[in-house]
Amino acid sequence: MVTEQSVSPAPARVLVASNRGPVSYTRRDDGTLEARRGGGGLVSGLSAIGADGSGEDAVWVCAALGEGDREAVRRTEGRLDPADTGGQRVRMLGIDPEVYAAAYNDIANSTLWFVHHMLYQTPLEPSFGPEFRERWAAYETYNRAFAEALAQEAAEGAAVLVQDYHLALVPGMLRALRPDLRIGHFSHTPWAPAEYFRLLPDDIAERLLLGMLGADRLGFLTWRWAEAFKECARSVLADRGLTAHWPQDAAGDGGRHLTYAHENGPSGGRTYLAVHGLGADGDFLRERAHRPDVAERMAALREQIGVAPDGADRRTIVRVDRTELSKNIVRGLLSYRQLLLDHPHWRERVVHVAFAYPSRQDLAIYRAYTEEVQRVADAINTELGTPGWTPVVLHVKDDFARSLAAYRLADVALVNPIRDGMNLVAKEIPVLSERACALVLSREAGAYAELGEDALVVNPYDINATAAALHEALTMPPADRTDRAKRLAAAATALPPQRWFLDQLEALRG
Ligand code: G6P
């Protein structure tokens, strides 16, 4: 007799693969599991599948990140209860914790992330020895687990959308297992310039590139990153004796694609490069930002911000980040301090509202960076604060409703990463600001390509120039500010997540 459990679910026509899935579990004291659903572009994008009544079957393949997730995998054989996922079919992979830690912490976050964001202090790092090789083997095992699960779940000719640097080898591995599939890969990060990418050992650089080139389509957030990939593929592979050539520079689709024909690549065919600049989800943000919990947070924030001695509302410079090493929060704080030193009349009249939420706390360097952010904020408050004025209001505990409250209150948005794939905060704040905020934006953020014209653009390393841009933002004539804010909000919402996702899917299916 066939029991319910032994019936395999129908093969999927659309598959998404990412390290972090749409749901995570924690174990309660009584042993039951609590499921928490996440947000973001992919969750929203994938919800478009089947929404048109096409009855398409989609599955999301992700990794178990912690103990709660692993327990959920044990209890469900990896096929999560749709009640926990909002109806989404999710296959969660219970990868061995040591393999997972080496792949995620050591290779994905401490090597690939560092390369693409150019974060090394090169006199001492990176240094690739035998330990690195062991970790690399774990990264391959982890990628193989994804490729095998996808190969199992996919219907004949299905479309597979693989996400990010964690899964760079999956397209090549999957192509070898299932040549019938249409495979896309999307990079949510920058791509390193060739001369920096070549810090990696030559054979590893080659494997990463050939892994990616197993895809039919490679998506990036801006042309800058797509071009960097192309240059890496050209120079690294040529050095390795592989033929790689770009027969033409732009083809079809309004010139948005590049065609790369690689004779020895694992797909043995063509890989298209494409740009899909993920935008903010304006409708969702506007609805979510007007719920009562956000109003409560606004009231609390207003209280913390206080009013100027003359009774006027204080101006706000708002930033919201995950505390990633690339976000440049410390130089942002130092630039704000410089503003107060260069233009003392802003003292007591402006507050820097800075939210720096925890990220990757398993890594010592991330913990140290978070501490440094706190130390610098405290130092500014001690140096310049007065009994009625706290110059920096810093929060480090993640609270989405409070982020939205800060967005609504923003006079100036400060987004100054040293390097960033896109930076959605730069897009979200102009959508929600009720004060027609000015945007101070790093030229190293992907968002610069779309928002640069109406932002005050800064070199993220230049404290004086960033302080000057903050001053300019605070003094911008209201009419100019309003015009720019409108254009910023329009550009920011040009490609909302559902469209972003469907565009990729349609293009992949040809
Ligand atoms: C950033 C990057 C994404 C990446 C994510 C992973 O947000 O922009 O490309 O997927 O980090 O974060 P995690 O918390 O899962 O390590």
PDB file of N, CA and C and ligand atoms in Angstrom, residues 19-20 65 104 109 113 164-166 187-189 322 324 359-360 420-421, ligand 1:
ATOM      1  N   ASN A  19      20.455  29.940  -0.072  1.00  0.00           N
ATOM      2  CA  ASN A  19      20.909  29.459   1.224  1.00  0.00           C
ATOM      3  C   ASN A  19      19.833  29.662   2.286  1.00  0.00           C
ATOM      4  N   ARG A  20      19.398  30.886   2.432  1.00  0.00           N
ATOM      5  CA  ARG A  20      18.388  31.202   3.453  1.00  0.00           C
ATOM      6  C   ARG A  20      17.014  31.057   2.823  1.00  0.00           C
ATOM      7  N   LEU A  65      19.505  26.333   8.600  1.00  0.00           N
ATOM      8  CA  LEU A  65      20.571  27.231   9.057  1.00  0.00           C
ATOM      9  C   LEU A  65      21.008  26.917  10.491  1.00  0.00           C
ATOM     10  N   TYR A 104      29.252  28.083   4.680  1.00  0.00           N
ATOM     11  CA  TYR A 104      28.572  29.376   4.854  1.00  0.00           C
ATOM     12  C   TYR A 104      29.488  30.422   5.498  1.00  0.00           C
ATOM     13  N   ASN A 109      30.836  33.604   3.375  1.00  0.00           N
ATOM     14  CA  ASN A 109      30.861  34.913   4.035  1.00  0.00           C
ATOM     15  C   ASN A 109      32.261  35.459   4.299  1.00  0.00           C
ATOM     16  N   TRP A 113      32.295  36.715  -0.035  1.00  0.00           N
ATOM     17  CA  TRP A 113      31.756  38.037   0.315  1.00  0.00           C
ATOM     18  C   TRP A 113      32.882  39.069   0.388  1.00  0.00           C
ATOM     19  N   ASP A 164      22.741  33.751  -5.704  1.00  0.00           N
ATOM     20  CA  ASP A 164      23.855  34.301  -4.933  1.00  0.00           C
ATOM     21  C   ASP A 164      25.132  33.465  -4.831  1.00  0.00           C
ATOM     22  N   TYR A 165      26.098  34.111  -4.190  1.00  0.00           N
ATOM     23  CA  TYR A 165      27.462  33.594  -4.094  1.00  0.00           C
ATOM     24  C   TYR A 165      27.574  32.304  -3.287  1.00  0.00           C
ATOM     25  N   HIS A 166      26.594  32.028  -2.441  1.00  0.00           N
ATOM     26  CA  HIS A 166      26.641  30.754  -1.706  1.00  0.00           C
ATOM     27  C   HIS A 166      26.581  29.575  -2.667  1.00  0.00           C
ATOM     28  N   SER A 187      23.048  37.210  -8.891  1.00  0.00           N
ATOM     29  CA  SER A 187      23.971  37.704  -7.861  1.00  0.00           C
ATOM     30  C   SER A 187      23.369  38.924  -7.177  1.00  0.00           C
ATOM     31  N   HIS A 188      23.178  38.829  -5.882  1.00  0.00           N
ATOM     32  CA  HIS A 188      22.623  39.965  -5.126  1.00  0.00           C
ATOM     33  C   HIS A 188      23.730  40.866  -4.586  1.00  0.00           C
ATOM     34  N   THR A 189      24.941  40.513  -4.860  1.00  0.00           N
ATOM     35  CA  THR A 189      26.092  41.288  -4.387  1.00  0.00           C
ATOM     36  C   THR A 189      26.762  41.962  -5.588  1.00  0.00           C
ATOM     37  N   ARG A 322      21.789  46.330   8.044  1.00  0.00           N
ATOM     38  CA  ARG A 322      22.335  45.168   8.732  1.00  0.00           C
ATOM     39  C   ARG A 322      23.794  45.525   8.957  1.00  0.00           C
ATOM     40  N   GLU A 324      26.759  44.927   8.379  1.00  0.00           N
ATOM     41  CA  GLU A 324      27.706  44.205   7.535  1.00  0.00           C
ATOM     42  C   GLU A 324      28.936  45.076   7.366  1.00  0.00           C
ATOM     43  N   SER A 359      24.104  41.036  12.236  1.00  0.00           N
ATOM     44  CA  SER A 359      24.260  40.177  11.061  1.00  0.00           C
ATOM     45  C   SER A 359      25.451  39.270  11.311  1.00  0.00           C
ATOM     46  N   ARG A 360      25.337  38.017  10.952  1.00  0.00           N
ATOM     47  CA  ARG A 360      26.451  37.055  10.944  1.00  0.00           C
ATOM     48  C   ARG A 360      27.287  37.109  12.222  1.00  0.00           C
ATOM     49  N   ASP A 420      28.249  47.847  -2.420  1.00  0.00           N
ATOM     50  CA  ASP A 420      26.959  47.213  -2.136  1.00  0.00           C
ATOM     51  C   ASP A 420      26.315  46.797  -3.458  1.00  0.00           C
ATOM     52  N   GLY A 421      25.720  45.599  -3.474  1.00  0.00           N
ATOM     53  CA  GLY A 421      25.099  45.120  -4.705  1.00  0.00           C
ATOM     54  C   GLY A 421      24.062  46.108  -5.231  1.00  0.00           C
TER      55      GLY A 421
HETATM   56  C1  G6P B   1      23.097  40.433   1.902  1.00  0.00           C
HETATM   57  C2  G6P B   1      23.334  40.327   0.453  1.00  0.00           C
HETATM   58  C3  G6P B   1      22.611  39.178  -0.130  1.00  0.00           C
HETATM   59  C4  G6P B   1      22.791  37.925   0.678  1.00  0.00           C
HETATM   60  C5  G6P B   1      22.480  38.145   2.082  1.00  0.00           C
HETATM   61  C6  G6P B   1      22.757  36.919   2.885  1.00  0.00           C
HETATM   62  O1  G6P B   1      21.861  40.937   2.163  1.00  0.00           O
HETATM   63  O2  G6P B   1      22.983  41.509  -0.215  1.00  0.00           O
HETATM   64  O3  G6P B   1      23.166  38.984  -1.376  1.00  0.00           O
HETATM   65  O4  G6P B   1      21.989  36.906   0.190  1.00  0.00           O
HETATM   66  O5  G6P B   1      23.269  39.187   2.522  1.00  0.00           O
HETATM   67  O6  G6P B   1      22.621  37.219   4.207  1.00  0.00           O
HETATM   68  P1  G6P B   1      22.657  36.135   5.336  1.00  0.00           P
HETATM   69  O7  G6P B   1      22.158  36.795   6.560  1.00  0.00           O
HETATM   70  O8  G6P B   1      21.764  35.042   4.889  1.00  0.00           O
HETATM   71  O9  G6P B   1      24.082  35.731   5.453  1.00  0.00           O
END
